[in-house]
Amino acid sequence: DAKTTQPTSMDCAEGRAANLPCNHSTISGNEYVYWYRQIHSQGPQYIIHGLKNNETNEMASLIITEDRKSSTLILPHATLRDTAVYYCIVRGNTNAGKSTFGDGTTLTVKP
Amino acid sequence: GAVVSQHPSWVICKSGTSVKIECRSLDFQATTMFWYRQFPKQSLMLMATSNEGSKATYEQGVEKDKFLINHASLTLSTLTVTSAHPEDSSFYICSAFKHSMDDSPLHFGNGTRLTVT
């Protein structure tokens, strides 16, 4: 699976949009981009995933660049409860779910 | 939504004893489950892939005789840490894969914090 690069940490003001970038320049055609987050001392939580089109659900939006080499997770109105480590993972659809986690981005939402 | 239950949520055991951790998919069948380990301030590290009805596949450097995995049904996988030592103290997390679609996301349990004294 392609490797991803994320900033180590980011801050965001409560109520503002949080935009978390992810670089996956070696992504191949059958690989999806997945986002998970992990709140302290809990298991990771699935947020959203996509292949090449932008996606939106009740939690977030995922913007994937046209060349698919990078993506941005957008939390439209961040709350204090969104403080977590956010992981961007690229995974092929033939991997039967096997996913490798990088270091992720620690997002701190501040009042 | 897909729910994965992990039990126990925390356990303290003495050095040399064995500990079993259960991972259940509550509302879907999971032909594949994954076991991860996480040390403080580090990311999740994949330990092994658990396949229903067959032997688990371990990642490089993970001792299969120490971390016994059993996936006897489509809703249950167990990880047994045998002869635990203090260095095995960690946060163990399981995840389940629905297999209904190839791009299905993983669904994670809430983890088990193991402390070996």
PDB file of N, CA and C in Angstrom, chain B residues 35-102:
ATOM      1  N   TRP B  35      -5.302  -7.729  14.503  1.00  0.00           N
ATOM      2  CA  TRP B  35      -4.868  -7.374  15.848  1.00  0.00           C
ATOM      3  C   TRP B  35      -3.719  -6.382  15.762  1.00  0.00           C
ATOM      4  N   TYR B  36      -3.879  -5.296  16.513  1.00  0.00           N
ATOM      5  CA  TYR B  36      -2.861  -4.248  16.570  1.00  0.00           C
ATOM      6  C   TYR B  36      -2.385  -4.096  18.009  1.00  0.00           C
ATOM      7  N   ARG B  37      -1.186  -3.539  18.139  1.00  0.00           N
ATOM      8  CA  ARG B  37      -0.652  -3.196  19.455  1.00  0.00           C
ATOM      9  C   ARG B  37      -0.204  -1.736  19.390  1.00  0.00           C
ATOM     10  N   GLN B  38      -0.391  -1.031  20.488  1.00  0.00           N
ATOM     11  CA  GLN B  38      -0.035   0.385  20.510  1.00  0.00           C
ATOM     12  C   GLN B  38       0.654   0.712  21.815  1.00  0.00           C
ATOM     13  N   PHE B  39       1.891   1.184  21.722  1.00  0.00           N
ATOM     14  CA  PHE B  39       2.619   1.640  22.895  1.00  0.00           C
ATOM     15  C   PHE B  39       2.348   3.130  23.082  1.00  0.00           C
ATOM     16  N   PRO B  40       2.572   3.638  24.308  1.00  0.00           N
ATOM     17  CA  PRO B  40       2.259   5.045  24.587  1.00  0.00           C
ATOM     18  C   PRO B  40       2.910   5.999  23.591  1.00  0.00           C
ATOM     19  N   LYS B  41       2.124   6.945  23.133  1.00  0.00           N
ATOM     20  CA  LYS B  41       2.555   8.003  22.215  1.00  0.00           C
ATOM     21  C   LYS B  41       3.054   7.465  20.872  1.00  0.00           C
ATOM     22  N   GLN B  42       2.659   6.263  20.531  1.00  0.00           N
ATOM     23  CA  GLN B  42       3.027   5.692  19.242  1.00  0.00           C
ATOM     24  C   GLN B  42       1.772   5.334  18.457  1.00  0.00           C
ATOM     25  N   SER B  43       1.984   5.022  17.185  1.00  0.00           N
ATOM     26  CA  SER B  43       0.876   4.644  16.327  1.00  0.00           C
ATOM     27  C   SER B  43       0.526   3.166  16.532  1.00  0.00           C
ATOM     28  N   LEU B  44      -0.516   2.739  15.859  1.00  0.00           N
ATOM     29  CA  LEU B  44      -0.905   1.335  15.916  1.00  0.00           C
ATOM     30  C   LEU B  44       0.063   0.512  15.062  1.00  0.00           C
ATOM     31  N   MET B  45       0.453  -0.631  15.610  1.00  0.00           N
ATOM     32  CA  MET B  45       1.315  -1.533  14.875  1.00  0.00           C
ATOM     33  C   MET B  45       0.557  -2.831  14.618  1.00  0.00           C
ATOM     34  N   LEU B  46       0.435  -3.210  13.347  1.00  0.00           N
ATOM     35  CA  LEU B  46      -0.267  -4.431  13.003  1.00  0.00           C
ATOM     36  C   LEU B  46       0.546  -5.630  13.476  1.00  0.00           C
ATOM     37  N   MET B  47      -0.124  -6.503  14.239  1.00  0.00           N
ATOM     38  CA  MET B  47       0.538  -7.709  14.728  1.00  0.00           C
ATOM     39  C   MET B  47       0.239  -8.904  13.824  1.00  0.00           C
ATOM     40  N   ALA B  48      -1.047  -9.068  13.503  1.00  0.00           N
ATOM     41  CA  ALA B  48      -1.428 -10.274  12.773  1.00  0.00           C
ATOM     42  C   ALA B  48      -2.794 -10.111  12.139  1.00  0.00           C
ATOM     43  N   THR B  49      -3.008 -10.930  11.130  1.00  0.00           N
ATOM     44  CA  THR B  49      -4.294 -11.010  10.435  1.00  0.00           C
ATOM     45  C   THR B  49      -4.929 -12.337  10.806  1.00  0.00           C
ATOM     46  N   SER B  50      -6.155 -12.251  11.279  1.00  0.00           N
ATOM     47  CA  SER B  50      -6.861 -13.438  11.753  1.00  0.00           C
ATOM     48  C   SER B  50      -7.938 -13.832  10.748  1.00  0.00           C
ATOM     49  N   ASN B  51      -7.820 -15.004  10.199  1.00  0.00           N
ATOM     50  CA  ASN B  51      -8.776 -15.474   9.196  1.00  0.00           C
ATOM     51  C   ASN B  51      -9.633 -16.605   9.762  1.00  0.00           C
ATOM     52  N   GLU B  52     -10.930 -16.496   9.591  1.00  0.00           N
ATOM     53  CA  GLU B  52     -11.849 -17.494  10.097  1.00  0.00           C
ATOM     54  C   GLU B  52     -11.554 -18.848   9.479  1.00  0.00           C
ATOM     55  N   GLY B  53     -11.354 -19.834  10.342  1.00  0.00           N
ATOM     56  CA  GLY B  53     -11.157 -21.193   9.882  1.00  0.00           C
ATOM     57  C   GLY B  53      -9.768 -21.527   9.397  1.00  0.00           C
ATOM     58  N   SER B  54      -8.830 -20.613   9.508  1.00  0.00           N
ATOM     59  CA  SER B  54      -7.467 -20.906   9.091  1.00  0.00           C
ATOM     60  C   SER B  54      -6.467 -20.254  10.036  1.00  0.00           C
ATOM     61  N   LYS B  55      -5.205 -20.571   9.828  1.00  0.00           N
ATOM     62  CA  LYS B  55      -4.178 -20.032  10.721  1.00  0.00           C
ATOM     63  C   LYS B  55      -3.985 -18.537  10.490  1.00  0.00           C
ATOM     64  N   ALA B  56      -3.646 -17.852  11.554  1.00  0.00           N
ATOM     65  CA  ALA B  56      -3.396 -16.424  11.448  1.00  0.00           C
ATOM     66  C   ALA B  56      -2.087 -16.157  10.720  1.00  0.00           C
ATOM     67  N   THR B  57      -2.011 -14.998  10.124  1.00  0.00           N
ATOM     68  CA  THR B  57      -0.784 -14.550   9.457  1.00  0.00           C
ATOM     69  C   THR B  57      -0.155 -13.472  10.308  1.00  0.00           C
ATOM     70  N   TYR B  58       1.073 -13.683  10.731  1.00  0.00           N
ATOM     71  CA  TYR B  58       1.746 -12.759  11.637  1.00  0.00           C
ATOM     72  C   TYR B  58       2.688 -11.827  10.871  1.00  0.00           C
ATOM     73  N   GLU B  59       2.787 -10.596  11.350  1.00  0.00           N
ATOM     74  CA  GLU B  59       3.726  -9.650  10.773  1.00  0.00           C
ATOM     75  C   GLU B  59       5.143  -9.994  11.232  1.00  0.00           C
ATOM     76  N   GLN B  60       6.090  -9.513  10.460  1.00  0.00           N
ATOM     77  CA  GLN B  60       7.487  -9.795  10.775  1.00  0.00           C
ATOM     78  C   GLN B  60       7.831  -9.295  12.160  1.00  0.00           C
ATOM     79  N   GLY B  61       8.498 -10.137  12.920  1.00  0.00           N
ATOM     80  CA  GLY B  61       8.925  -9.748  14.258  1.00  0.00           C
ATOM     81  C   GLY B  61       7.926 -10.066  15.358  1.00  0.00           C
ATOM     82  N   VAL B  62       6.753 -10.546  14.996  1.00  0.00           N
ATOM     83  CA  VAL B  62       5.749 -10.896  16.004  1.00  0.00           C
ATOM     84  C   VAL B  62       5.798 -12.398  16.234  1.00  0.00           C
ATOM     85  N   GLU B  63       5.999 -12.804  17.483  1.00  0.00           N
ATOM     86  CA  GLU B  63       6.156 -14.219  17.794  1.00  0.00           C
ATOM     87  C   GLU B  63       4.804 -14.927  17.824  1.00  0.00           C
ATOM     88  N   LYS B  64       4.610 -15.861  16.924  1.00  0.00           N
ATOM     89  CA  LYS B  64       3.310 -16.521  16.843  1.00  0.00           C
ATOM     90  C   LYS B  64       3.062 -17.446  18.026  1.00  0.00           C
ATOM     91  N   ASP B  65       4.124 -17.947  18.640  1.00  0.00           N
ATOM     92  CA  ASP B  65       3.935 -18.832  19.790  1.00  0.00           C
ATOM     93  C   ASP B  65       3.627 -18.043  21.061  1.00  0.00           C
ATOM     94  N   LYS B  66       3.924 -16.771  21.035  1.00  0.00           N
ATOM     95  CA  LYS B  66       3.653 -15.933  22.202  1.00  0.00           C
ATOM     96  C   LYS B  66       2.264 -15.302  22.099  1.00  0.00           C
ATOM     97  N   PHE B  67       1.898 -14.921  20.915  1.00  0.00           N
ATOM     98  CA  PHE B  67       0.602 -14.280  20.680  1.00  0.00           C
ATOM     99  C   PHE B  67      -0.266 -15.233  19.855  1.00  0.00           C
ATOM    100  N   LEU B  68      -1.041 -16.041  20.592  1.00  0.00           N
ATOM    101  CA  LEU B  68      -1.860 -17.064  19.948  1.00  0.00           C
ATOM    102  C   LEU B  68      -3.184 -16.465  19.504  1.00  0.00           C
ATOM    103  N   ILE B  69      -3.511 -16.673  18.248  1.00  0.00           N
ATOM    104  CA  ILE B  69      -4.750 -16.126  17.698  1.00  0.00           C
ATOM    105  C   ILE B  69      -5.631 -17.267  17.225  1.00  0.00           C
ATOM    106  N   ASN B  70      -6.906 -17.177  17.624  1.00  0.00           N
ATOM    107  CA  ASN B  70      -7.889 -18.150  17.199  1.00  0.00           C
ATOM    108  C   ASN B  70      -9.094 -17.424  16.635  1.00  0.00           C
ATOM    109  N   HIS B  71      -9.534 -17.831  15.466  1.00  0.00           N
ATOM    110  CA  HIS B  71     -10.688 -17.179  14.815  1.00  0.00           C
ATOM    111  C   HIS B  71     -11.652 -18.289  14.427  1.00  0.00           C
ATOM    112  N   ALA B  72     -12.339 -18.814  15.437  1.00  0.00           N
ATOM    113  CA  ALA B  72     -13.132 -20.026  15.250  1.00  0.00           C
ATOM    114  C   ALA B  72     -14.492 -19.790  14.628  1.00  0.00           C
ATOM    115  N   SER B  73     -14.963 -18.549  14.665  1.00  0.00           N
ATOM    116  CA  SER B  73     -16.265 -18.282  14.074  1.00  0.00           C
ATOM    117  C   SER B  73     -16.214 -16.955  13.339  1.00  0.00           C
ATOM    118  N   LEU B  74     -17.270 -16.664  12.607  1.00  0.00           N
ATOM    119  CA  LEU B  74     -17.298 -15.434  11.813  1.00  0.00           C
ATOM    120  C   LEU B  74     -17.522 -14.194  12.648  1.00  0.00           C
ATOM    121  N   THR B  75     -17.716 -14.376  13.956  1.00  0.00           N
ATOM    122  CA  THR B  75     -17.938 -13.201  14.796  1.00  0.00           C
ATOM    123  C   THR B  75     -16.985 -13.118  15.983  1.00  0.00           C
ATOM    124  N   LEU B  76     -16.043 -14.034  16.081  1.00  0.00           N
ATOM    125  CA  LEU B  76     -15.181 -14.034  17.259  1.00  0.00           C
ATOM    126  C   LEU B  76     -13.738 -14.389  16.904  1.00  0.00           C
ATOM    127  N   SER B  77     -12.830 -13.535  17.349  1.00  0.00           N
ATOM    128  CA  SER B  77     -11.399 -13.830  17.292  1.00  0.00           C
ATOM    129  C   SER B  77     -10.823 -13.587  18.675  1.00  0.00           C
ATOM    130  N   THR B  78      -9.883 -14.424  19.080  1.00  0.00           N
ATOM    131  CA  THR B  78      -9.250 -14.241  20.379  1.00  0.00           C
ATOM    132  C   THR B  78      -7.742 -14.141  20.220  1.00  0.00           C
ATOM    133  N   LEU B  79      -7.159 -13.306  21.059  1.00  0.00           N
ATOM    134  CA  LEU B  79      -5.711 -13.158  21.142  1.00  0.00           C
ATOM    135  C   LEU B  79      -5.298 -13.566  22.545  1.00  0.00           C
ATOM    136  N   THR B  80      -4.419 -14.546  22.661  1.00  0.00           N
ATOM    137  CA  THR B  80      -3.899 -14.966  23.957  1.00  0.00           C
ATOM    138  C   THR B  80      -2.425 -14.602  24.044  1.00  0.00           C
ATOM    139  N   VAL B  81      -2.114 -13.774  25.027  1.00  0.00           N
ATOM    140  CA  VAL B  81      -0.724 -13.422  25.285  1.00  0.00           C
ATOM    141  C   VAL B  81      -0.205 -14.455  26.277  1.00  0.00           C
ATOM    142  N   THR B  82       0.680 -15.307  25.841  1.00  0.00           N
ATOM    143  CA  THR B  82       1.160 -16.393  26.687  1.00  0.00           C
ATOM    144  C   THR B  82       2.416 -15.978  27.441  1.00  0.00           C
ATOM    145  N   SER B  83       2.532 -16.494  28.659  1.00  0.00           N
ATOM    146  CA  SER B  83       3.696 -16.193  29.495  1.00  0.00           C
ATOM    147  C   SER B  83       4.049 -14.705  29.409  1.00  0.00           C
ATOM    148  N   ALA B  84       3.102 -13.900  29.811  1.00  0.00           N
ATOM    149  CA  ALA B  84       3.263 -12.453  29.659  1.00  0.00           C
ATOM    150  C   ALA B  84       4.399 -11.916  30.514  1.00  0.00           C
ATOM    151  N   HIS B  85       5.082 -10.914  29.997  1.00  0.00           N
ATOM    152  CA  HIS B  85       6.151 -10.239  30.717  1.00  0.00           C
ATOM    153  C   HIS B  85       5.875  -8.741  30.700  1.00  0.00           C
ATOM    154  N   PRO B  86       6.516  -7.990  31.567  1.00  0.00           N
ATOM    155  CA  PRO B  86       6.245  -6.546  31.622  1.00  0.00           C
ATOM    156  C   PRO B  86       6.376  -5.840  30.270  1.00  0.00           C
ATOM    157  N   GLU B  87       7.267  -6.306  29.417  1.00  0.00           N
ATOM    158  CA  GLU B  87       7.424  -5.651  28.109  1.00  0.00           C
ATOM    159  C   GLU B  87       6.239  -5.897  27.181  1.00  0.00           C
ATOM    160  N   ASP B  88       5.346  -6.827  27.562  1.00  0.00           N
ATOM    161  CA  ASP B  88       4.122  -7.060  26.779  1.00  0.00           C
ATOM    162  C   ASP B  88       3.015  -6.084  27.163  1.00  0.00           C
ATOM    163  N   SER B  89       3.261  -5.301  28.206  1.00  0.00           N
ATOM    164  CA  SER B  89       2.274  -4.300  28.616  1.00  0.00           C
ATOM    165  C   SER B  89       2.058  -3.336  27.465  1.00  0.00           C
ATOM    166  N   SER B  90       0.826  -3.181  27.062  1.00  0.00           N
ATOM    167  CA  SER B  90       0.524  -2.358  25.888  1.00  0.00           C
ATOM    168  C   SER B  90      -0.990  -2.232  25.744  1.00  0.00           C
ATOM    169  N   PHE B  91      -1.387  -1.503  24.737  1.00  0.00           N
ATOM    170  CA  PHE B  91      -2.808  -1.341  24.386  1.00  0.00           C
ATOM    171  C   PHE B  91      -3.039  -2.210  23.153  1.00  0.00           C
ATOM    172  N   TYR B  92      -3.890  -3.220  23.279  1.00  0.00           N
ATOM    173  CA  TYR B  92      -4.154  -4.147  22.182  1.00  0.00           C
ATOM    174  C   TYR B  92      -5.525  -3.822  21.592  1.00  0.00           C
ATOM    175  N   ILE B  93      -5.564  -3.695  20.272  1.00  0.00           N
ATOM    176  CA  ILE B  93      -6.793  -3.276  19.596  1.00  0.00           C
ATOM    177  C   ILE B  93      -7.100  -4.253  18.463  1.00  0.00           C
ATOM    178  N   CYS B  94      -8.354  -4.662  18.384  1.00  0.00           N
ATOM    179  CA  CYS B  94      -8.751  -5.531  17.277  1.00  0.00           C
ATOM    180  C   CYS B  94      -9.608  -4.733  16.295  1.00  0.00           C
ATOM    181  N   SER B  95      -9.667  -5.209  15.072  1.00  0.00           N
ATOM    182  CA  SER B  95     -10.568  -4.619  14.094  1.00  0.00           C
ATOM    183  C   SER B  95     -11.136  -5.731  13.220  1.00  0.00           C
ATOM    184  N   ALA B  96     -12.283  -5.472  12.654  1.00  0.00           N
ATOM    185  CA  ALA B  96     -12.972  -6.475  11.847  1.00  0.00           C
ATOM    186  C   ALA B  96     -13.288  -5.908  10.473  1.00  0.00           C
ATOM    187  N   PHE B  97     -13.225  -6.782   9.494  1.00  0.00           N
ATOM    188  CA  PHE B  97     -13.461  -6.397   8.107  1.00  0.00           C
ATOM    189  C   PHE B  97     -14.685  -7.134   7.612  1.00  0.00           C
ATOM    190  N   LYS B  98     -15.663  -6.355   7.104  1.00  0.00           N
ATOM    191  CA  LYS B  98     -16.942  -6.939   6.722  1.00  0.00           C
ATOM    192  C   LYS B  98     -16.869  -7.833   5.507  1.00  0.00           C
ATOM    193  N   HIS B  99     -16.033  -7.501   4.597  1.00  0.00           N
ATOM    194  CA  HIS B  99     -15.907  -8.263   3.350  1.00  0.00           C
ATOM    195  C   HIS B  99     -17.123  -8.155   2.453  1.00  0.00           C
ATOM    196  N   SER B 100     -18.090  -7.292   2.813  1.00  0.00           N
ATOM    197  CA  SER B 100     -19.264  -7.176   1.953  1.00  0.00           C
ATOM    198  C   SER B 100     -18.903  -6.436   0.672  1.00  0.00           C
ATOM    199  N   MET B 101     -17.972  -5.495   0.829  1.00  0.00           N
ATOM    200  CA  MET B 101     -17.467  -4.791  -0.350  1.00  0.00           C
ATOM    201  C   MET B 101     -15.961  -4.678  -0.185  1.00  0.00           C
ATOM    202  N   ASP B 102     -15.240  -4.660  -1.267  1.00  0.00           N
ATOM    203  CA  ASP B 102     -13.783  -4.621  -1.168  1.00  0.00           C
ATOM    204  C   ASP B 102     -13.252  -3.346  -0.548  1.00  0.00           C
TER     205      ASP B 102
END
